[in-house]
mmCIF file of C-alpha atoms in Angstrom:
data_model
loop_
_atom_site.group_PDB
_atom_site.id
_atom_site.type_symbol
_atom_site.label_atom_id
_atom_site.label_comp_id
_atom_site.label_asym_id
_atom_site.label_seq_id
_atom_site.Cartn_x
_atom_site.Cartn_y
_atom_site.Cartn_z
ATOM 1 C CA UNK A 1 41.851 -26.267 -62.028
ATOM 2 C CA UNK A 2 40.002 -22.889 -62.918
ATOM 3 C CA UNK A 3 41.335 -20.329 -61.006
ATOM 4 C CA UNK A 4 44.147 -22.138 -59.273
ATOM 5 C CA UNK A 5 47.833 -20.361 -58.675
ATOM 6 C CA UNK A 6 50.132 -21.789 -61.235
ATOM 7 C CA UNK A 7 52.807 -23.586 -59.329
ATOM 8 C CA UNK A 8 56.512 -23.170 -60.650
ATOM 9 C CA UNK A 9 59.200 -25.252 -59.991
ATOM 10 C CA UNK A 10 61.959 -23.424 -57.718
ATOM 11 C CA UNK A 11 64.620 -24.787 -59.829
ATOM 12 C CA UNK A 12 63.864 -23.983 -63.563
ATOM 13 C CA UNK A 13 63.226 -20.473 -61.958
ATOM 14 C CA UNK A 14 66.636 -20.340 -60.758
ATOM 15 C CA UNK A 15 67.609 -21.658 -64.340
ATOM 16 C CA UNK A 16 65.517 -19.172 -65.802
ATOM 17 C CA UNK A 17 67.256 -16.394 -63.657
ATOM 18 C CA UNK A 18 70.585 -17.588 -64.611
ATOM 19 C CA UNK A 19 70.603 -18.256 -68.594
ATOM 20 C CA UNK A 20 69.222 -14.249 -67.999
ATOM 21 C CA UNK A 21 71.558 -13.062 -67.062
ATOM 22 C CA UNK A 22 74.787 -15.041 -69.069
ATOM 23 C CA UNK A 23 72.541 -15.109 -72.420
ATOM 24 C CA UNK A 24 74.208 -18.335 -72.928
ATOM 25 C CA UNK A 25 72.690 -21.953 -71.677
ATOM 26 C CA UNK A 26 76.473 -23.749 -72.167
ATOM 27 C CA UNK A 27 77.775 -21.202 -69.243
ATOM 28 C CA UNK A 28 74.508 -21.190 -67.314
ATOM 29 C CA UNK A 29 74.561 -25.061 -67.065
ATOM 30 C CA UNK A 30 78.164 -24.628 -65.754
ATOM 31 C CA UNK A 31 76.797 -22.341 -63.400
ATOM 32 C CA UNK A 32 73.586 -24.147 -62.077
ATOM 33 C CA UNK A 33 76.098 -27.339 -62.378
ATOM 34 C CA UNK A 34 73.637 -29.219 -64.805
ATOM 35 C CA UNK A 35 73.764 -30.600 -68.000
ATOM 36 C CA UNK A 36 73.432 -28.342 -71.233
ATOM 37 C CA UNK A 37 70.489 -30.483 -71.928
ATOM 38 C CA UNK A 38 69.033 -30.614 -68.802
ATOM 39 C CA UNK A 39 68.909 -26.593 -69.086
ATOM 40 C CA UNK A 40 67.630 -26.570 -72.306
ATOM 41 C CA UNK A 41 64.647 -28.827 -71.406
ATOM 42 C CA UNK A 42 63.801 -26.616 -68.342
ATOM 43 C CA UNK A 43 63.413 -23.721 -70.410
ATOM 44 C CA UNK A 44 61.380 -25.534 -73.091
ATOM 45 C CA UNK A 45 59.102 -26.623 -69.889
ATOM 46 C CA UNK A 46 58.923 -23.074 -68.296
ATOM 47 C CA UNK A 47 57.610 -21.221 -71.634
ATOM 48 C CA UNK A 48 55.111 -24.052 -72.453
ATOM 49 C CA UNK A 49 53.999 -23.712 -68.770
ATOM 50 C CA UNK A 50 53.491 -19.498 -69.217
ATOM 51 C CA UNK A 51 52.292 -20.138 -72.795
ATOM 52 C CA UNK A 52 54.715 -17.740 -74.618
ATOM 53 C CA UNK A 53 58.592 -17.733 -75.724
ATOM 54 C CA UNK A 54 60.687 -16.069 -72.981
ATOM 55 C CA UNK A 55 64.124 -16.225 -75.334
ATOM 56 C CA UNK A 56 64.724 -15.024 -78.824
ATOM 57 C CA UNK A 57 67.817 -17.382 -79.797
ATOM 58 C CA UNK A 58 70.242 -16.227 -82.098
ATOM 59 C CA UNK A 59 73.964 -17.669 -83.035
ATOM 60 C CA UNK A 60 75.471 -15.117 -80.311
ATOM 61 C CA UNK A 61 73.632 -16.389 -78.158
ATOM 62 C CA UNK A 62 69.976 -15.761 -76.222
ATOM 63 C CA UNK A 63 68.093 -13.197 -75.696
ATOM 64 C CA UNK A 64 64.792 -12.044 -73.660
ATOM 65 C CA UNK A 65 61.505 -11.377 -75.223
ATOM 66 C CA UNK A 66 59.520 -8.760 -73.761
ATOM 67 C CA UNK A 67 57.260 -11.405 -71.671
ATOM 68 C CA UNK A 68 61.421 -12.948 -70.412
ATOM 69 C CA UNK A 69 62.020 -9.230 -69.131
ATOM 70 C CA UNK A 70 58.709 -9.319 -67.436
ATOM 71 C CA UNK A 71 59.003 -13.067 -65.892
ATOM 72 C CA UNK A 72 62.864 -11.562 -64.778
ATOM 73 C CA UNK A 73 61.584 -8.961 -62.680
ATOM 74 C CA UNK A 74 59.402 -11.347 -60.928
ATOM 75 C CA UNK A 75 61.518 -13.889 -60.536
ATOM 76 C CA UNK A 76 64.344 -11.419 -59.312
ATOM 77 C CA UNK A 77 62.091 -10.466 -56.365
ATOM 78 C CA UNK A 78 61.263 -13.934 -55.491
ATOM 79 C CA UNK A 79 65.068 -15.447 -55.533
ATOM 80 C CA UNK A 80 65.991 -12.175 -53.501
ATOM 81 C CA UNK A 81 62.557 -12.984 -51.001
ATOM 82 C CA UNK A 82 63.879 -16.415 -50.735
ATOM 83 C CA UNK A 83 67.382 -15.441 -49.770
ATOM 84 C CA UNK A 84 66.031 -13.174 -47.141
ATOM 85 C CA UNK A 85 63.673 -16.449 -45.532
ATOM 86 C CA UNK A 86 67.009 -18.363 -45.469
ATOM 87 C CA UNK A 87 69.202 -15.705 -43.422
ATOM 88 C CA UNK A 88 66.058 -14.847 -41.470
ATOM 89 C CA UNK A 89 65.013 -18.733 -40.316
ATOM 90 C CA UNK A 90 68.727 -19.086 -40.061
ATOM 91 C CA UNK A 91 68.908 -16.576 -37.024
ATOM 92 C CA UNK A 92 65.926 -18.446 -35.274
ATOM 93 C CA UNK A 93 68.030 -21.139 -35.772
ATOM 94 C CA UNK A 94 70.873 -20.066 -34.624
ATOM 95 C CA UNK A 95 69.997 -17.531 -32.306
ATOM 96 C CA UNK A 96 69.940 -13.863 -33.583
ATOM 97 C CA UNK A 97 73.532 -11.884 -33.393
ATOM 98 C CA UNK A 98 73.925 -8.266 -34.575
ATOM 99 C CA UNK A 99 74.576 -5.242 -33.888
ATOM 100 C CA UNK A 100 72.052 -1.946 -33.970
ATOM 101 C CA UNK A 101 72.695 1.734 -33.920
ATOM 102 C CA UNK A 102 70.068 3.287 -32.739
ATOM 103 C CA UNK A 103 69.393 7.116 -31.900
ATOM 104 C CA UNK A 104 66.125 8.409 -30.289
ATOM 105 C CA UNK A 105 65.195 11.853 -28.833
ATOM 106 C CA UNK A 106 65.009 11.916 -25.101
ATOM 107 C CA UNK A 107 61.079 12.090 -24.606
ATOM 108 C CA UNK A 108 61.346 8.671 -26.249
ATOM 109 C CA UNK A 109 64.747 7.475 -24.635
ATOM 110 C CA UNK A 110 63.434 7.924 -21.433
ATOM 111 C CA UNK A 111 59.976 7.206 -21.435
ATOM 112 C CA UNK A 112 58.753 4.639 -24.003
ATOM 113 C CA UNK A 113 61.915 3.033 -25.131
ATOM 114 C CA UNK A 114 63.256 1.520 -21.723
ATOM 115 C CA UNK A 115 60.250 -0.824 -21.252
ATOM 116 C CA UNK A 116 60.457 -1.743 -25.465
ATOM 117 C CA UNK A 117 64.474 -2.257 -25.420
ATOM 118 C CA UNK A 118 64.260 -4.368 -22.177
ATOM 119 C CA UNK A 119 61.635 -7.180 -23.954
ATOM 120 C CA UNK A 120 63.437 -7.173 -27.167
ATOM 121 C CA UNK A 121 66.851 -8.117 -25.757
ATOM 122 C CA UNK A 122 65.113 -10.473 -24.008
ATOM 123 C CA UNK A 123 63.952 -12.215 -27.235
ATOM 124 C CA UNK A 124 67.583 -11.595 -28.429
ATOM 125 C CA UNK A 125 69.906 -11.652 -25.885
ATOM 126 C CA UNK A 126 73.199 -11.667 -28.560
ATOM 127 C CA UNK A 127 72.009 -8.381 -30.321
ATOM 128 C CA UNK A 128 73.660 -5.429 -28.789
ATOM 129 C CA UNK A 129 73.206 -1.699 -29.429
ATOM 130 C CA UNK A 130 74.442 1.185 -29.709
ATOM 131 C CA UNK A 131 72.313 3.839 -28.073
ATOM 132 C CA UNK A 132 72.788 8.118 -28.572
ATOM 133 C CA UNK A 133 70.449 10.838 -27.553
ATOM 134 C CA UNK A 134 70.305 13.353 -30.132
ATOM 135 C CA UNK A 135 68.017 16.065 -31.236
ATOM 136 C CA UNK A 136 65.493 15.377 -33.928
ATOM 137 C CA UNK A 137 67.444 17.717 -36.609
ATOM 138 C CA UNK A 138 70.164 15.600 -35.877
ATOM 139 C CA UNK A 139 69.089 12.000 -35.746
ATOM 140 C CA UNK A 140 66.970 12.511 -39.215
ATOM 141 C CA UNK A 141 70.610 13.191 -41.233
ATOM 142 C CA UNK A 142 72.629 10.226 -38.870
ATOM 143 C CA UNK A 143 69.806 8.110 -40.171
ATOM 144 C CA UNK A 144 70.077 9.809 -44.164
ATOM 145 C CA UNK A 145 73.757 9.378 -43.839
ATOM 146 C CA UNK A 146 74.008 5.842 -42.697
ATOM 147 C CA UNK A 147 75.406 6.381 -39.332
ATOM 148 C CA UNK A 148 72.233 5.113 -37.614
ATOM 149 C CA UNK A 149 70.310 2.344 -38.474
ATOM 150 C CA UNK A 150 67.155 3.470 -36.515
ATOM 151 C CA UNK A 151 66.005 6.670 -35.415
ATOM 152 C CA UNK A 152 63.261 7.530 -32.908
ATOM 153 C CA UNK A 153 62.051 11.494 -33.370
ATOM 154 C CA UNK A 154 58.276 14.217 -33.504
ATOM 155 C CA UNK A 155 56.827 13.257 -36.862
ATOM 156 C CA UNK A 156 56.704 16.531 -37.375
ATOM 157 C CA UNK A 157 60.699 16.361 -37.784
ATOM 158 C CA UNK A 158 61.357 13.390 -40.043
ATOM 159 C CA UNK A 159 62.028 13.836 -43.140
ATOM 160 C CA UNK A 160 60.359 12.837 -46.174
ATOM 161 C CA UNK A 161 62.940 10.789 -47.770
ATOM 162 C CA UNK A 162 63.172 8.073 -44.848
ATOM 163 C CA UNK A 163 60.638 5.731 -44.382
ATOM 164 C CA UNK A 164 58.521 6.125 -41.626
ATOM 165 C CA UNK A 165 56.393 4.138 -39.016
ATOM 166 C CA UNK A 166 54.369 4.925 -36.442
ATOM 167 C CA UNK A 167 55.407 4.320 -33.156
ATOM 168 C CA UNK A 168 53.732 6.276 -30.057
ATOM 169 C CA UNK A 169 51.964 9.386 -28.937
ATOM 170 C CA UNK A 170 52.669 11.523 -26.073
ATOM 171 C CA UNK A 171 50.754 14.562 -25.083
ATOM 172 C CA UNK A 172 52.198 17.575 -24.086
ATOM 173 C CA UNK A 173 51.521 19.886 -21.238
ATOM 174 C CA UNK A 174 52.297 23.169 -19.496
ATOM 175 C CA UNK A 175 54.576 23.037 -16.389
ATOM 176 C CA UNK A 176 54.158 25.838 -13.793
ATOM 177 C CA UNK A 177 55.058 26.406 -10.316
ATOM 178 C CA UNK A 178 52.462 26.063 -7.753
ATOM 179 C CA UNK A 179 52.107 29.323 -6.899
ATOM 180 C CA UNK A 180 52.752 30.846 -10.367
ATOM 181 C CA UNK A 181 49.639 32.707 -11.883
ATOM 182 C CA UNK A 182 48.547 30.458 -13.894
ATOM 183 C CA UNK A 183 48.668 27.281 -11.907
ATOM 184 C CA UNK A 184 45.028 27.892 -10.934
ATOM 185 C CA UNK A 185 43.699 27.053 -14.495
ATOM 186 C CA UNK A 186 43.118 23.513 -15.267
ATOM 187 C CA UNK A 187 44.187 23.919 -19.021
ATOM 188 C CA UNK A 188 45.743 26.915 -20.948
ATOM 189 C CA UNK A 189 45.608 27.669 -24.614
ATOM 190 C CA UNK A 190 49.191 28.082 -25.922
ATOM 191 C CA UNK A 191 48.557 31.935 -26.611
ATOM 192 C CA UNK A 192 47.625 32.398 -22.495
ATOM 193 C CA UNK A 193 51.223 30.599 -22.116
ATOM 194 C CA UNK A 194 53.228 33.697 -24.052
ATOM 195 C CA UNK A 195 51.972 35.832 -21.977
ATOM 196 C CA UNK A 196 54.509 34.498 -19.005
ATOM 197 C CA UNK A 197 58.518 33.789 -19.460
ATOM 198 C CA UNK A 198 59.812 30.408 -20.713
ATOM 199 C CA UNK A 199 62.331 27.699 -19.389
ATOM 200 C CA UNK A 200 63.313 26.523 -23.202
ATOM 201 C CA UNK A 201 64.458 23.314 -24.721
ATOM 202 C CA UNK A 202 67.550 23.550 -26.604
ATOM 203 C CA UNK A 203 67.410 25.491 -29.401
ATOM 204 C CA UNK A 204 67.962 22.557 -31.850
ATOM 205 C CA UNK A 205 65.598 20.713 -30.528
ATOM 206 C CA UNK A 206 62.331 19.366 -32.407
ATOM 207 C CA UNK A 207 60.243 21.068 -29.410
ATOM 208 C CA UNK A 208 61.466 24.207 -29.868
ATOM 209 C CA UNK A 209 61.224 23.600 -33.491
ATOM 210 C CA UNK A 210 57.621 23.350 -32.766
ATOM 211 C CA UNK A 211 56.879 25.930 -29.792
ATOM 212 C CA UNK A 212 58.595 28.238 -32.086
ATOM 213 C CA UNK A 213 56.719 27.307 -34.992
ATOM 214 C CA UNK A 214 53.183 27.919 -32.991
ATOM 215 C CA UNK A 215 54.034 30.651 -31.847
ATOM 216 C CA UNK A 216 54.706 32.905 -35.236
ATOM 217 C CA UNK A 217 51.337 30.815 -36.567
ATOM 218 C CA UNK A 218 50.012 33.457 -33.480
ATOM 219 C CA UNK A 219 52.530 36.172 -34.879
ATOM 220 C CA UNK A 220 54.100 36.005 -30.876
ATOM 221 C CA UNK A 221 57.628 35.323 -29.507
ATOM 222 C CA UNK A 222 58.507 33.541 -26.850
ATOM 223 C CA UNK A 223 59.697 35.236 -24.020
ATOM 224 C CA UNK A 224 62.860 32.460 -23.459
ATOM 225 C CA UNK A 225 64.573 33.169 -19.656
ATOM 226 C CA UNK A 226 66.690 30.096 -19.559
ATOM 227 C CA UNK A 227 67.579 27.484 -22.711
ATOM 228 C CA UNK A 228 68.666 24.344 -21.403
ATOM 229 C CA UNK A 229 68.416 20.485 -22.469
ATOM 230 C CA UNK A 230 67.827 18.171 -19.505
ATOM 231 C CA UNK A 231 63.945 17.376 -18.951
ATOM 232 C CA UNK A 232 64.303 17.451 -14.988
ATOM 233 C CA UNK A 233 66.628 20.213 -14.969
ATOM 234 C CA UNK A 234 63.834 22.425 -16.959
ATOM 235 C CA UNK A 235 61.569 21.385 -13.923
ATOM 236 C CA UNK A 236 63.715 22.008 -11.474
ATOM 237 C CA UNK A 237 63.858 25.766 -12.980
ATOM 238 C CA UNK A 238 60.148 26.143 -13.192
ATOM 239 C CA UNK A 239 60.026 24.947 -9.720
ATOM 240 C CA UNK A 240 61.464 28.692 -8.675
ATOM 241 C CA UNK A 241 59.479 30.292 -10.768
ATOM 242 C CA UNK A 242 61.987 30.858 -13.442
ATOM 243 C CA UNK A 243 59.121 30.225 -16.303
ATOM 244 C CA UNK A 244 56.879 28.083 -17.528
ATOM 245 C CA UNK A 245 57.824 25.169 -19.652
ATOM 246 C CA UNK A 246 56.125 22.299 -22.382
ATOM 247 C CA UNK A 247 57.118 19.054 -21.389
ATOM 248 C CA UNK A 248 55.449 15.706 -22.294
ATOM 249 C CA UNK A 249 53.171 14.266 -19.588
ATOM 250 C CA UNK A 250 54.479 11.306 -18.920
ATOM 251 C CA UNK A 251 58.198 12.387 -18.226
ATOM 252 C CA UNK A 252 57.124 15.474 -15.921
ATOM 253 C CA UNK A 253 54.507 13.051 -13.743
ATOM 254 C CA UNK A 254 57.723 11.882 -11.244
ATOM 255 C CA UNK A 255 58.611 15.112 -10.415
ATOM 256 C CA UNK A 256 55.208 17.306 -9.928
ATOM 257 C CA UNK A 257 54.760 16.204 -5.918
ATOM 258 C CA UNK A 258 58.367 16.641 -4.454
ATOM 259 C CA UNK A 259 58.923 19.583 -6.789
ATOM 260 C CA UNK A 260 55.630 21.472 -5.744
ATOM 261 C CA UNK A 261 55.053 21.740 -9.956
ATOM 262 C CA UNK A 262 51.277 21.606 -11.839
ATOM 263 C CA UNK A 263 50.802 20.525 -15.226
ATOM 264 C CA UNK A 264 47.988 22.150 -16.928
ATOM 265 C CA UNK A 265 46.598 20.592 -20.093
ATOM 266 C CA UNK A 266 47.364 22.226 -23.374
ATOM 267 C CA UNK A 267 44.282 22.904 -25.058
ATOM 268 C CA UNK A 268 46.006 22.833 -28.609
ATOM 269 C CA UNK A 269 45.846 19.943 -31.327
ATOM 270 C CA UNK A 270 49.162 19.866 -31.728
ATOM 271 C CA UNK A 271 49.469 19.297 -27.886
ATOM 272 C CA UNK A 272 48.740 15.429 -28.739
ATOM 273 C CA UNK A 273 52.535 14.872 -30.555
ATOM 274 C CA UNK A 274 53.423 11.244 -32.829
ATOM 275 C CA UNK A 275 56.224 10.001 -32.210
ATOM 276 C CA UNK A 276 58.094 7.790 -34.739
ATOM 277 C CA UNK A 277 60.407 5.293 -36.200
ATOM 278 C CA UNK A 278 62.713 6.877 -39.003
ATOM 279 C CA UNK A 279 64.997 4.325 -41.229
ATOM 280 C CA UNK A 280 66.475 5.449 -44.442
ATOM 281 C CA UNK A 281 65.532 2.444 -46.339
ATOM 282 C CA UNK A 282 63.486 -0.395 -44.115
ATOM 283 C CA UNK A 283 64.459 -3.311 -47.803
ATOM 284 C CA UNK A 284 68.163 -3.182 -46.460
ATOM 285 C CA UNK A 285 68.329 -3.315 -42.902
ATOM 286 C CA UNK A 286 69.770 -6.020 -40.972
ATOM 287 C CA UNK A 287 67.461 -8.570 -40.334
ATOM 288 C CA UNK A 288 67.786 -7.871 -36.481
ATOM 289 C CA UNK A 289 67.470 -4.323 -37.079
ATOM 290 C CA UNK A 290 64.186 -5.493 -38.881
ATOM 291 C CA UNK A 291 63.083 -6.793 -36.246
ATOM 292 C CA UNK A 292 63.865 -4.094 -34.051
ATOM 293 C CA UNK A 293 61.763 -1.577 -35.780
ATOM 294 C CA UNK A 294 58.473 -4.480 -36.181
ATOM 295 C CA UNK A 295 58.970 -4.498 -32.288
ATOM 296 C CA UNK A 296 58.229 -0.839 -31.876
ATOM 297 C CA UNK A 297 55.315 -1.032 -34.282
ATOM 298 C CA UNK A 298 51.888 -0.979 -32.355
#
């Protein structure tokens, strides 16, 4: 029929593959456990099917014609495609076991990834992982090095030779004291913030990566009283009027009301930060760890 997909038989492609690669049909038949002749007529099938010769033969043996290299490339993809579909639909068989190491930054760790790690193990109760918090810096070379599989971190950290995917976005916001003077204002530009001493992140950090980098963009410095890494411990310190601090919404909402803290809106683009999923190559990851990272995806 016009038009129609030309349908190949699975076998003769495997055939195909083989002879390829041994440039011999006596040891490919060996290989593919047929008969010499039972090879030979596949191939004779396969280039009348795609119209030209695939093999030049010769007394050494066979060789590929420029369309063979081109129908090897294809049919390389599909054999590896089809061995992926086998140890794929043989874990929803069989129930999916592995193992994932996976290192996030700890506005992701403690916000969005709880709620996302808690329905995934439920789906896959025999996968177990192994879970660090790291700074951005550091989770983009554990992932570049092979010692994570996954990495959670700012897009503004990750670097360009991992493959990236989107994952979430968290908007960040200024974190005063109640009685500090800007806790009147409902939002702040980041240039009113310098203005005022800082409770900072620590200093390898992908948020001090980018408070720092803003902050030259304004050709300022930030006035840094205190460097320390713990989210609530930052609060705590702004809570006495040590500084102000950036801290993304959604982790600072618990402890405005007992801690007597504001959070004014950052009226700055970059105030609205992606978050993201780093691997170093997505083609050879587990196939749990696959499915790990299509779970994040929105």
């Amino acid at each position: 029929m016009s038009g129609s997909a030309p349908r190949y038989d699975l076998v003769s492609l495997n055939v195909f593959r083989v002879v390829a690669q041994e440039r011999n049909v006596t040891r490919a038949a060996r290989l593919c456990h047929l008969a010499v002749s039972a090879v030979s007529k596949r191939i004779s099938e396969l280039e009348d099917q795609v119209g030209v010769p695939l093999f030049i033969r010769h007394a050494r043996g066979m060789g590929l014609t420029p369309a063979g290299e081109t129908m090897l490339h294809y049919v390389e993809r599909v054999h590896g495609d089809l061995r992926l579909m086998q140890l794929e639909l043989n874990e929803h068989g069989s129930g999916a076991t592995g193992h994932i190491r996976l290192q996030a930054i700890t506005s992701a760790l403690t916000n969005h990834l709880t709620p996302d790690l808690a329905s995934f193990m439920s789906l896959y109760p025999r996968v177990d992982f192994d879970i660090e918090e790291r700074v951005g810096s550091s989770i983009v070379q554990a992932v570049a090095e092979g010692r994570a599989d996954v990495g959670i971190v700012a897009a503004d950290t990750a670097a360009l030779d991992l493959e990236t995917f989107a994952y979430r976005r968290e908007r960040l916001v200024v974190i005063a004291a109640a009685d500090h003077p800007l806790a009147g204002c409902d939002r702040v530009s980041f240039a009113d913030t310098l203005d005022h001493e800082f409770i900072g992140p620590h200093v390898e950090s992908s948020m001090n990566a980018l408070l720092s980098r803003q902050a030259a963009l304004l050709q300022r410095s930030i006035r840094q009283r205190v460097r320390i890494s713990s989210f609530e411990a930052m609060c705590r310190l702004a809570a006495i009027r040590l500084g102000l601090c950036v801290l993304p919404e959604s982790i600072v909402r618990p402890y405005l009301k007992p801690m007597k803290l504001v959070a004014l809106e950052l009226d700055e683009a970059w105030a609205s930060r992606a978050i993201v999923v780093v691997v170093r190559r997505y083609s050879a990851l587990s196939p749990v760890a696959k499915a790990f990272v299509g779970h994040l995806r929105p």
